[in-house]
PDB file of C-alpha atoms in Angstrom:
ATOM      1  CA  MET A1419      87.446  94.717 113.336  1.00 54.00           C
ATOM      2  CA  SER A1420      86.597  98.134 114.739  1.00 56.00           C
ATOM      3  CA  VAL A1421      86.439  99.736 118.174  1.00 56.00           C
ATOM      4  CA  VAL A1422      84.781 103.025 119.051  1.00 56.00           C
ATOM      5  CA  ASP A1423      84.909 103.926 122.733  1.00 58.00           C
ATOM      6  CA  PRO A1424      83.482 107.337 123.704  1.00 60.00           C
ATOM      7  CA  ASN A1425      84.925 108.700 126.947  1.00 68.00           C
ATOM      8  CA  MET A1426      82.669 109.086 129.996  1.00 64.00           C
ATOM      9  CA  ASP A1427      82.544 111.629 132.779  1.00 70.00           C
ATOM     10  CA  GLY A1428      82.875 109.786 136.087  1.00 76.00           C
ATOM     11  CA  VAL A1429      82.102 106.100 136.607  1.00 81.00           C
ATOM     12  CA  PRO A1430      79.388 103.871 135.087  1.00 82.00           C
ATOM     13  CA  LEU A1431      76.053 104.429 136.850  1.00 80.00           C
ATOM     14  CA  SER A1432      73.221 102.073 137.780  1.00 79.00           C
ATOM     15  CA  MET A1433      69.913 102.156 135.920  1.00 81.00           C
ATOM     16  CA  GLU A1434      68.105 103.739 138.879  1.00 80.00           C
ATOM     17  CA  SER A1435      70.432 106.745 138.918  1.00 78.00           C
ATOM     18  CA  ILE A1436      68.972 110.199 138.403  1.00 76.00           C
ATOM     19  CA  GLU A1437      70.785 113.506 138.077  1.00 81.00           C
ATOM     20  CA  GLU A1438      70.249 114.318 141.754  1.00 80.00           C
ATOM     21  CA  ASN A1439      71.204 110.829 142.978  1.00 84.00           C
ATOM     22  CA  GLN A1440      73.913 109.072 140.977  1.00 84.00           C
ATOM     23  CA  VAL A1441      74.504 105.490 142.097  1.00 79.00           C
ATOM     24  CA  PRO A1442      77.649 103.712 140.825  1.00 82.00           C
ATOM     25  CA  ALA A1443      76.862 100.564 138.846  1.00 82.00           C
ATOM     26  CA  ASP A1444      77.652  97.105 140.188  1.00 84.00           C
ATOM     27  CA  LEU A1445      80.367  95.790 137.860  1.00 89.00           C
ATOM     28  CA  ASN A1446      80.780  92.409 139.570  1.00 91.00           C
ATOM     29  CA  ASN A1447      79.323  90.590 136.553  1.00 96.00           C
ATOM     30  CA  LEU A1448      82.162  91.874 134.378  1.00 97.00           C
ATOM     31  CA  THR A1449      85.505  90.160 133.866  1.00 98.00           C
ATOM     32  CA  GLU A1450      88.455  92.541 133.871  1.00 97.00           C
ATOM     33  CA  TYR A1451      91.364  91.966 131.516  1.00 98.00           C
ATOM     34  CA  ARG A1452      94.420  94.178 131.808  1.00 96.00           C
ATOM     35  CA  SER A1453      95.496  94.599 128.197  1.00 96.00           C
ATOM     36  CA  SER A1454      98.391  96.924 129.076  1.00 94.00           C
ATOM     37  CA  ASN A1455      99.845  98.742 132.067  1.00 90.00           C
ATOM     38  CA  ARG A1456      97.547 101.640 131.238  1.00 89.00           C
ATOM     39  CA  LEU A1457      94.261 100.022 130.206  1.00 93.00           C
ATOM     40  CA  SER A1458      91.828  97.391 131.455  1.00 95.00           C
ATOM     41  CA  ARG A1459      88.995  95.986 129.357  1.00 97.00           C
ATOM     42  CA  MET A1460      85.793  94.904 131.079  1.00 97.00           C
ATOM     43  CA  PHE A1461      83.482  92.356 129.463  1.00 98.00           C
ATOM     44  CA  CYS A1462      80.409  90.371 130.487  1.00 98.00           C
ATOM     45  CA  THR A1463      81.453  87.147 132.189  1.00 98.00           C
ATOM     46  CA  ASN A1464      78.478  85.352 130.627  1.00 98.00           C
ATOM     47  CA  CYS A1465      78.165  86.512 126.994  1.00 98.00           C
ATOM     48  CA  ALA A1466      81.607  88.210 126.585  1.00 98.00           C
ATOM     49  CA  ALA A1467      80.203  91.571 125.437  1.00 98.00           C
ATOM     50  CA  HIS A1468      82.853  94.217 126.004  1.00 97.00           C
ATOM     51  CA  MET A1469      81.306  97.052 128.007  1.00 96.00           C
ATOM     52  CA  PHE A1470      83.996  99.433 129.233  1.00 94.00           C
ATOM     53  CA  ILE A1471      87.635 100.368 128.867  1.00 94.00           C
ATOM     54  CA  ARG A1472      89.193 101.766 132.018  1.00 92.00           C
ATOM     55  CA  SER A1473      92.328 103.863 132.184  1.00 90.00           C
ATOM     56  CA  ASN A1474      94.422 102.717 135.139  1.00 83.00           C
ATOM     57  CA  GLN A1475      97.030 105.426 134.913  1.00 67.00           C
ATOM     58  CA  GLN A1476      96.417 109.168 134.941  1.00 65.00           C
ATOM     59  CA  ALA A1477      99.392 111.469 134.424  1.00 63.00           C
ATOM     60  CA  ASP A1478      98.078 114.002 136.936  1.00 65.00           C
ATOM     61  CA  GLY A1479      97.174 111.449 139.597  1.00 67.00           C
ATOM     62  CA  ALA A1480      93.450 111.781 138.896  1.00 68.00           C
ATOM     63  CA  PRO A1481      91.182 108.742 139.430  1.00 72.00           C
ATOM     64  CA  SER A1482      90.636 106.164 136.705  1.00 80.00           C
ATOM     65  CA  SER A1483      88.527 107.200 133.734  1.00 87.00           C
ATOM     66  CA  TYR A1484      86.139 105.072 131.688  1.00 89.00           C
ATOM     67  CA  ALA A1485      85.153 104.737 128.051  1.00 91.00           C
ATOM     68  CA  VAL A1486      82.060 102.824 126.948  1.00 92.00           C
ATOM     69  CA  MET A1487      81.917 100.461 123.984  1.00 94.00           C
ATOM     70  CA  TRP A1488      79.520 101.823 121.378  1.00 92.00           C
ATOM     71  CA  GLY A1489      77.939  98.467 120.552  1.00 94.00           C
ATOM     72  CA  VAL A1490      76.264  98.134 123.959  1.00 94.00           C
ATOM     73  CA  LEU A1491      74.451 101.465 123.700  1.00 92.00           C
ATOM     74  CA  GLU A1492      70.800 101.729 122.661  1.00 91.00           C
ATOM     75  CA  LYS A1493      71.448 104.689 120.366  1.00 92.00           C
ATOM     76  CA  THR A1494      74.467 106.425 118.870  1.00 92.00           C
ATOM     77  CA  ASP A1495      73.253 108.489 115.897  1.00 92.00           C
ATOM     78  CA  GLY A1496      72.989 112.138 116.863  1.00 90.00           C
ATOM     79  CA  ILE A1497      74.988 111.501 120.048  1.00 89.00           C
ATOM     80  CA  PHE A1498      78.427 110.441 118.835  1.00 87.00           C
ATOM     81  CA  THR A1499      80.475 111.110 115.755  1.00 90.00           C
ATOM     82  CA  ILE A1500      83.729 109.731 114.378  1.00 93.00           C
ATOM     83  CA  ASP A1501      86.434 112.014 113.046  1.00 92.00           C
ATOM     84  CA  LYS A1502      89.489 109.782 112.615  1.00 95.00           C
ATOM     85  CA  HIS A1503      91.015 106.321 112.554  1.00 96.00           C
ATOM     86  CA  ILE A1504      94.026 105.875 114.839  1.00 96.00           C
ATOM     87  CA  TYR A1505      96.854 103.312 114.780  1.00 96.00           C
ATOM     88  CA  VAL A1506      96.138 102.522 111.136  1.00 97.00           C
ATOM     89  CA  GLY A1507      99.836 101.716 110.786  1.00 97.00           C
ATOM     90  CA  ASP A1508      99.406  98.679 113.038  1.00 97.00           C
ATOM     91  CA  THR A1509      97.083  97.072 110.471  1.00 97.00           C
ATOM     92  CA  LEU A1510      99.777  97.066 107.731  1.00 97.00           C
ATOM     93  CA  ASP A1511      97.066  97.433 105.053  1.00 96.00           C
ATOM     94  CA  GLY A1512      94.643 100.047 106.392  1.00 97.00           C
ATOM     95  CA  GLY A1513      92.334  97.498 108.008  1.00 97.00           C
ATOM     96  CA  ILE A1514      88.738  98.619 108.340  1.00 97.00           C
ATOM     97  CA  ALA A1515      89.774 102.223 107.661  1.00 97.00           C
ATOM     98  CA  ASP A1516      89.556 101.329 103.961  1.00 97.00           C
ATOM     99  CA  HIS A1517      85.956 100.187 104.533  1.00 97.00           C
ATOM    100  CA  ILE A1518      84.888 103.230 106.593  1.00 97.00           C
ATOM    101  CA  ARG A1519      86.165 106.277 104.734  1.00 97.00           C
ATOM    102  CA  THR A1520      83.694 108.975 105.771  1.00 97.00           C
ATOM    103  CA  PHE A1521      81.281 109.800 108.580  1.00 96.00           C
ATOM    104  CA  ASP A1522      78.492 112.370 108.460  1.00 95.00           C
ATOM    105  CA  ASP A1523      79.670 113.231 104.917  1.00 95.00           C
ATOM    106  CA  LYS A1524      83.166 114.156 106.130  1.00 96.00           C
ATOM    107  CA  PRO A1525      86.357 112.292 105.178  1.00 96.00           C
ATOM    108  CA  LEU A1526      87.967 110.527 108.128  1.00 97.00           C
ATOM    109  CA  ALA A1527      91.598 111.153 108.974  1.00 96.00           C
ATOM    110  CA  ARG A1528      93.706 107.980 108.868  1.00 96.00           C
ATOM    111  CA  LEU A1529      96.557 108.370 111.348  1.00 97.00           C
ATOM    112  CA  GLU A1530      99.531 106.035 111.502  1.00 96.00           C
ATOM    113  CA  GLY A1531      99.481 106.090 115.307  1.00 95.00           C
ATOM    114  CA  TRP A1532      97.763 108.250 117.897  1.00 90.00           C
ATOM    115  CA  ASP A1533      98.567 111.553 116.235  1.00 84.00           C
ATOM    116  CA  GLU A1534     101.307 110.746 113.717  1.00 79.00           C
ATOM    117  CA  LYS A1535     101.290 111.275 109.961  1.00 92.00           C
ATOM    118  CA  ALA A1536      98.246 110.489 107.833  1.00 95.00           C
ATOM    119  CA  LEU A1537      98.132 107.401 105.601  1.00 96.00           C
ATOM    120  CA  SER A1538      96.283 107.384 102.285  1.00 94.00           C
ATOM    121  CA  VAL A1539      93.435 105.082 101.256  1.00 94.00           C
ATOM    122  CA  GLY A1540      94.958 101.962  99.732  1.00 92.00           C
ATOM    123  CA  TRP A1541      98.181 102.287 101.735  1.00 95.00           C
ATOM    124  CA  LYS A1542     100.053  99.058 102.398  1.00 94.00           C
ATOM    125  CA  ALA A1543     103.204  98.646 104.446  1.00 94.00           C
ATOM    126  CA  GLN A1544     104.262  95.560 102.454  1.00 84.00           C
ATOM    127  CA  PRO A1545     102.873  95.789  98.899  1.00 80.00           C
ATOM    128  CA  GLU A1546     104.699  92.635  97.749  1.00 79.00           C
ATOM    129  CA  HIS A1547     104.070  90.496 100.839  1.00 80.00           C
ATOM    130  CA  LYS A1548     104.258  86.744 100.202  1.00 82.00           C
ATOM    131  CA  SER A1549     101.189  84.798 101.306  1.00 86.00           C
ATOM    132  CA  PRO A1550     101.955  82.363 104.172  1.00 88.00           C
ATOM    133  CA  GLU A1551     101.331  78.625 103.800  1.00 92.00           C
ATOM    134  CA  THR A1552      99.047  78.712 106.849  1.00 97.00           C
ATOM    135  CA  LEU A1553      97.259  81.700 108.372  1.00 98.00           C
ATOM    136  CA  PRO A1554      97.677  82.166 112.147  1.00 98.00           C
ATOM    137  CA  LEU A1555      94.946  83.741 114.257  1.00 99.00           C
ATOM    138  CA  TYR A1556      95.035  84.460 117.989  1.00 99.00           C
ATOM    139  CA  CYS A1557      93.465  86.590 120.685  1.00 99.00           C
ATOM    140  CA  HIS A1558      95.264  89.322 122.638  1.00 98.00           C
ATOM    141  CA  CYS A1559      96.354  87.085 125.522  1.00 98.00           C
ATOM    142  CA  LYS A1560      97.055  84.193 123.089  1.00 98.00           C
ATOM    143  CA  THR A1561      95.102  81.701 125.174  1.00 98.00           C
ATOM    144  CA  ILE A1562      93.274  80.941 121.923  1.00 98.00           C
ATOM    145  CA  SER A1563      95.654  80.322 119.037  1.00 98.00           C
ATOM    146  CA  VAL A1564      94.547  78.619 115.822  1.00 98.00           C
ATOM    147  CA  TYR A1565      95.584  78.532 112.193  1.00 98.00           C
ATOM    148  CA  LEU A1566      93.891  78.066 108.844  1.00 98.00           C
ATOM    149  CA  THR A1567      94.994  75.882 105.972  1.00 98.00           C
ATOM    150  CA  ARG A1568      94.092  76.378 102.338  1.00 97.00           C
ATOM    151  CA  ALA A1569      91.010  74.783 100.840  1.00 95.00           C
ATOM    152  CA  LEU A1570      92.291  72.559  98.042  1.00 90.00           C
ATOM    153  CA  LYS A1571      89.296  72.689  95.715  1.00 87.00           C
ATOM    154  CA  PRO A1572      86.058  74.661  95.345  1.00 84.00           C
ATOM    155  CA  SER A1573      82.864  73.067  96.583  1.00 83.00           C
ATOM    156  CA  GLU A1574      80.742  71.297  93.972  1.00 83.00           C
ATOM    157  CA  ASN A1575      77.659  72.501  95.862  1.00 85.00           C
ATOM    158  CA  PRO A1576      76.704  75.999  94.599  1.00 83.00           C
ATOM    159  CA  ALA A1577      75.057  76.719  97.969  1.00 85.00           C
ATOM    160  CA  GLU A1578      78.486  76.581  99.633  1.00 88.00           C
ATOM    161  CA  TYR A1579      79.527  80.022  98.485  1.00 91.00           C
ATOM    162  CA  TRP A1580      82.208  80.545 101.115  1.00 94.00           C
ATOM    163  CA  LEU A1581      85.007  79.000  99.046  1.00 96.00           C
ATOM    164  CA  VAL A1582      85.998  81.545  96.407  1.00 95.00           C
ATOM    165  CA  PRO A1583      88.210  80.354  93.522  1.00 93.00           C
ATOM    166  CA  GLY A1584      90.789  82.687  92.036  1.00 88.00           C
ATOM    167  CA  LYS A1585      90.670  84.250  88.587  1.00 88.00           C
ATOM    168  CA  GLN A1586      93.284  81.798  87.329  1.00 89.00           C
ATOM    169  CA  PRO A1587      93.247  78.016  87.902  1.00 87.00           C
ATOM    170  CA  THR A1588      96.532  78.276  89.788  1.00 89.00           C
ATOM    171  CA  ASP A1589      95.282  81.010  92.145  1.00 92.00           C
ATOM    172  CA  PRO A1590      94.601  79.867  95.721  1.00 94.00           C
ATOM    173  CA  ILE A1591      91.033  79.446  96.944  1.00 96.00           C
ATOM    174  CA  LYS A1592      89.996  82.127  99.429  1.00 97.00           C
ATOM    175  CA  PHE A1593      87.483  82.159 102.285  1.00 98.00           C
ATOM    176  CA  ILE A1594      84.657  84.659 102.041  1.00 97.00           C
ATOM    177  CA  ALA A1595      84.315  87.289 104.791  1.00 98.00           C
ATOM    178  CA  ALA A1596      81.722  89.924 105.595  1.00 98.00           C
ATOM    179  CA  HIS A1597      80.816  92.581 108.142  1.00 98.00           C
ATOM    180  CA  CYS A1598      77.710  91.763 110.217  1.00 98.00           C
ATOM    181  CA  LEU A1599      75.538  94.372 111.970  1.00 98.00           C
ATOM    182  CA  CYS A1600      73.006  92.035 113.624  1.00 97.00           C
ATOM    183  CA  ASN A1601      71.879  92.576 117.197  1.00 97.00           C
ATOM    184  CA  SER A1602      73.325  89.304 118.499  1.00 97.00           C
ATOM    185  CA  CYS A1603      76.806  90.004 117.136  1.00 97.00           C
ATOM    186  CA  ARG A1604      76.672  93.557 118.469  1.00 97.00           C
ATOM    187  CA  GLN A1605      75.438  92.578 121.926  1.00 97.00           C
ATOM    188  CA  THR A1606      77.940  89.744 122.375  1.00 97.00           C
ATOM    189  CA  SER A1607      80.998  91.665 121.209  1.00 97.00           C
ATOM    190  CA  GLY A1608      80.425  95.272 122.256  1.00 96.00           C
ATOM    191  CA  GLY A1609      81.160  96.557 118.764  1.00 96.00           C
ATOM    192  CA  GLN A1610      78.646  97.675 116.174  1.00 96.00           C
ATOM    193  CA  ILE A1611      80.564  95.784 113.482  1.00 97.00           C
ATOM    194  CA  GLN A1612      81.504  92.101 113.769  1.00 98.00           C
ATOM    195  CA  THR A1613      83.565  90.678 110.917  1.00 98.00           C
ATOM    196  CA  TRP A1614      83.388  86.965 110.106  1.00 99.00           C
ATOM    197  CA  ALA A1615      85.116  84.634 107.665  1.00 99.00           C
ATOM    198  CA  ILE A1616      83.344  81.369 106.827  1.00 98.00           C
ATOM    199  CA  VAL A1617      85.803  78.476 106.986  1.00 98.00           C
ATOM    200  CA  PRO A1618      85.301  74.693 106.608  1.00 96.00           C
ATOM    201  CA  ASN A1619      86.013  72.811 109.826  1.00 96.00           C
ATOM    202  CA  GLU A1620      88.679  70.763 108.058  1.00 96.00           C
ATOM    203  CA  ASN A1621      90.721  73.936 107.493  1.00 97.00           C
ATOM    204  CA  ILE A1622      90.804  75.153 111.130  1.00 98.00           C
ATOM    205  CA  PHE A1623      93.507  73.750 113.430  1.00 98.00           C
ATOM    206  CA  ASP A1624      94.369  74.206 117.098  1.00 98.00           C
ATOM    207  CA  ALA A1625      97.905  75.633 117.194  1.00 98.00           C
ATOM    208  CA  ALA A1626      98.616  73.831 120.484  1.00 96.00           C
ATOM    209  CA  THR A1627      97.663  70.335 119.333  1.00 96.00           C
ATOM    210  CA  LYS A1628      98.008  70.711 115.535  1.00 97.00           C
ATOM    211  CA  ALA A1629      94.672  68.874 115.315  1.00 96.00           C
ATOM    212  CA  PRO A1630      91.527  69.989 113.473  1.00 95.00           C
ATOM    213  CA  ILE A1631      89.048  71.814 115.699  1.00 96.00           C
ATOM    214  CA  GLU A1632      85.639  70.254 116.303  1.00 93.00           C
ATOM    215  CA  LEU A1633      83.639  72.438 118.672  1.00 96.00           C
ATOM    216  CA  VAL A1634      80.929  69.849 119.407  1.00 93.00           C
ATOM    217  CA  GLU A1635      83.538  67.454 120.821  1.00 92.00           C
ATOM    218  CA  PRO A1636      84.935  68.589 124.217  1.00 92.00           C
ATOM    219  CA  GLU A1637      88.328  66.966 123.678  1.00 92.00           C
ATOM    220  CA  ARG A1638      88.811  68.793 120.351  1.00 92.00           C
ATOM    221  CA  ARG A1639      87.864  72.259 121.595  1.00 96.00           C
ATOM    222  CA  PRO A1640      90.746  74.714 122.169  1.00 96.00           C
ATOM    223  CA  LYS A1641      91.411  75.066 125.887  1.00 96.00           C
ATOM    224  CA  GLY A1642      90.237  78.394 127.281  1.00 97.00           C
ATOM    225  CA  LEU A1643      87.208  78.814 124.998  1.00 98.00           C
ATOM    226  CA  HIS A1644      84.061  80.142 126.676  1.00 98.00           C
ATOM    227  CA  GLN A1645      80.716  79.257 125.097  1.00 98.00           C
ATOM    228  CA  TYR A1646      77.526  81.326 125.083  1.00 98.00           C
ATOM    229  CA  ILE A1647      74.320  80.202 123.344  1.00 97.00           C
ATOM    230  CA  SER A1648      72.829  83.425 121.999  1.00 94.00           C
ATOM    231  CA  SER A1649      69.709  81.720 120.610  1.00 92.00           C
ATOM    232  CA  ASP A1650      68.486  78.172 120.137  1.00 92.00           C
ATOM    233  CA  GLY A1651      71.224  76.213 118.389  1.00 92.00           C
ATOM    234  CA  HIS A1652      73.489  79.219 117.819  1.00 96.00           C
ATOM    235  CA  HIS A1653      76.792  79.058 119.676  1.00 98.00           C
ATOM    236  CA  ARG A1654      79.264  81.874 120.234  1.00 98.00           C
ATOM    237  CA  GLU A1655      82.780  81.159 121.419  1.00 99.00           C
ATOM    238  CA  SER A1656      85.135  83.663 123.025  1.00 99.00           C
ATOM    239  CA  CYS A1657      88.372  83.680 124.989  1.00 98.00           C
ATOM    240  CA  GLY A1658      87.554  83.325 128.679  1.00 98.00           C
ATOM    241  CA  THR A1659      90.605  85.393 129.629  1.00 98.00           C
ATOM    242  CA  CYS A1660      90.645  88.449 127.343  1.00 98.00           C
ATOM    243  CA  GLY A1661      87.074  88.206 126.019  1.00 98.00           C
ATOM    244  CA  ALA A1662      87.990  88.185 122.325  1.00 98.00           C
ATOM    245  CA  THR A1663      85.270  86.951 119.959  1.00 98.00           C
ATOM    246  CA  VAL A1664      86.494  83.742 118.294  1.00 99.00           C
ATOM    247  CA  PHE A1665      83.814  81.576 116.618  1.00 99.00           C
ATOM    248  CA  TRP A1666      80.119  81.402 115.733  1.00 98.00           C
ATOM    249  CA  TRP A1667      78.638  78.051 114.801  1.00 98.00           C
ATOM    250  CA  ARG A1668      75.446  76.026 114.592  1.00 95.00           C
ATOM    251  CA  LYS A1669      74.461  72.421 114.058  1.00 91.00           C
ATOM    252  CA  MET A1670      74.811  71.498 110.398  1.00 91.00           C
ATOM    253  CA  LYS A1671      71.768  70.661 108.314  1.00 88.00           C
ATOM    254  CA  GLU A1672      71.606  67.344 106.503  1.00 87.00           C
ATOM    255  CA  GLY A1673      73.997  67.350 103.549  1.00 85.00           C
ATOM    256  CA  GLU A1674      75.897  70.467 104.658  1.00 88.00           C
ATOM    257  CA  SER A1675      79.671  70.454 104.799  1.00 90.00           C
ATOM    258  CA  PRO A1676      80.810  71.324 108.359  1.00 93.00           C
ATOM    259  CA  HIS A1677      81.892  74.959 108.606  1.00 96.00           C
ATOM    260  CA  MET A1678      81.974  77.809 111.112  1.00 97.00           C
ATOM    261  CA  ASP A1679      82.438  81.568 111.290  1.00 98.00           C
ATOM    262  CA  VAL A1680      85.864  82.752 112.444  1.00 99.00           C
ATOM    263  CA  SER A1681      86.431  86.273 113.747  1.00 99.00           C
ATOM    264  CA  VAL A1682      88.667  88.147 111.304  1.00 98.00           C
ATOM    265  CA  GLY A1683      89.872  90.395 114.122  1.00 98.00           C
ATOM    266  CA  LEU A1684      92.121  87.533 115.277  1.00 99.00           C
ATOM    267  CA  VAL A1685      94.227  87.521 112.091  1.00 98.00           C
ATOM    268  CA  ASP A1686      97.989  87.833 112.578  1.00 98.00           C
ATOM    269  CA  GLN A1687      98.440  90.884 110.376  1.00 96.00           C
ATOM    270  CA  VAL A1688     102.217  90.455 110.157  1.00 96.00           C
ATOM    271  CA  ALA A1689     101.943  86.921 108.764  1.00 95.00           C
ATOM    272  CA  ALA A1690      99.031  87.879 106.508  1.00 96.00           C
ATOM    273  CA  GLY A1691     100.592  91.084 105.208  1.00 95.00           C
ATOM    274  CA  GLY A1692      97.716  93.090 106.662  1.00 96.00           C
ATOM    275  CA  ALA A1693      94.694  92.853 108.946  1.00 97.00           C
ATOM    276  CA  ARG A1694      92.329  92.303 106.005  1.00 97.00           C
ATOM    277  CA  ALA A1695      94.368  89.231 104.979  1.00 96.00           C
ATOM    278  CA  GLU A1696      93.427  89.680 101.341  1.00 95.00           C
ATOM    279  CA  SER A1697      95.711  86.891 100.154  1.00 94.00           C
ATOM    280  CA  TRP A1698      93.437  84.535 102.116  1.00 97.00           C
ATOM    281  CA  ILE A1699      90.111  86.356 102.318  1.00 97.00           C
ATOM    282  CA  SER A1700      87.648  87.454  99.650  1.00 96.00           C
ATOM    283  CA  TRP A1701      85.467  90.277 100.932  1.00 97.00           C
ATOM    284  CA  TYR A1702      81.724  90.016 100.365  1.00 96.00           C
ATOM    285  CA  PRO A1703      80.622  93.292  98.739  1.00 94.00           C
ATOM    286  CA  ARG A1704      77.487  93.716 100.857  1.00 94.00           C
ATOM    287  CA  ILE A1705      76.848  94.171 104.572  1.00 97.00           C
ATOM    288  CA  ILE A1706      75.088  91.412 106.515  1.00 97.00           C
ATOM    289  CA  PHE A1707      71.925  92.389 108.447  1.00 98.00           C
ATOM    290  CA  ASN A1708      72.430  96.101 107.848  1.00 96.00           C
ATOM    291  CA  GLU A1709      68.711  96.570 108.536  1.00 97.00           C
ATOM    292  CA  PHE A1710      69.407  95.846 112.228  1.00 96.00           C
ATOM    293  CA  ALA A1711      72.131  98.487 112.600  1.00 97.00           C
ATOM    294  CA  ILE A1712      71.559 100.781 115.590  1.00 95.00           C
ATOM    295  CA  SER A1713      73.463 103.439 113.658  1.00 96.00           C
ATOM    296  CA  LYS A1714      72.097 104.053 110.175  1.00 96.00           C
ATOM    297  CA  GLU A1715      75.131 106.234 109.520  1.00 96.00           C
ATOM    298  CA  VAL A1716      77.495 103.345 110.290  1.00 96.00           C
ATOM    299  CA  ALA A1717      75.497 101.052 107.994  1.00 97.00           C
ATOM    300  CA  LYS A1718      75.587 103.640 105.207  1.00 97.00           C
ATOM    301  CA  VAL A1719      79.276 104.529 105.326  1.00 97.00           C
ATOM    302  CA  LEU A1720      80.340 100.907 105.779  1.00 98.00           C
ATOM    303  CA  ALA A1721      78.338  99.840 102.726  1.00 97.00           C
ATOM    304  CA  GLU A1722      79.819 102.706 100.704  1.00 97.00           C
ATOM    305  CA  GLY A1723      83.365 101.920 101.807  1.00 96.00           C
ATOM    306  CA  VAL A1724      83.104  98.206 101.128  1.00 96.00           C
ATOM    307  CA  LYS A1725      81.600  98.860  97.697  1.00 95.00           C
ATOM    308  CA  ALA A1726      84.490 101.199  96.870  1.00 94.00           C
ATOM    309  CA  SER A1727      87.105  98.723  98.114  1.00 91.00           C
ATOM    310  CA  VAL A1728      85.868  95.305  97.121  1.00 81.00           C
ATOM    311  CA  THR A1729      85.757  93.521  93.788  1.00 66.00           C
ATOM    312  CA  PRO A1730      82.419  91.627  93.569  1.00 55.00           C
ATOM    313  CA  VAL A1731      82.703  87.860  94.018  1.00 50.00           C
TER     314      VAL A1731
END
């Protein structure tokens, strides 16, 4: 749900470069996706890790400039800092800005756009938004478009914690979601934070066919999905066009109800009333695999922000 992209001087360099002999990197293994007239996003053709953002348009006619995604770096603490959230207004509910409130013990500015007015913690554009009957999710290019339906009853298996009943019997069941800081998520997305919701297979539908998605069956996979096996039995699915992270799944153990992880970054924030989709999602109050975080500061402030924002489930 978050992107941090420090700007670079010059172009990406090869590993053998030294200060006296700078050799431009070979970027042929990256897929380029033009997300706007101004920007292109470059991601690994194999694993879909986003590596660079390139500016295609300089006001003064200067050559293109690059920014690097912070999740593909070996180290960030002591090198980079964060001082603000931008385009918070686009989230309609503050998005991850409510979960990352400070950095290096300093409050982060929360700007509506690039440099517009500040928005307060807890701000919502639509406080009384009505929850939709289904929840649409899609990537930037909309090659991958799916929707979720409501779970109708909690699981009778206490190990299946991902279905969260409401406080009242008439409240809808929500899907649990959490931020993950593991190495595999980081290195296959390009971000330090990957946010997943756990959803039963029976509640995930392909918007094009209106049929339930079953990723192990080729004919029931959404067209345009690209698969990468990050470790034995662990499958990661992304959009082959824009590189958006979509699903994580594994083979079910005996007796398990089929389920998969769905990337929360795909949520249609207008339909959901906000990027955090809190009428559908119950946020897990702890961070997953925070011990693997390459930035201890990110792990710390994210845990603090989630604790301040989330009611324990």
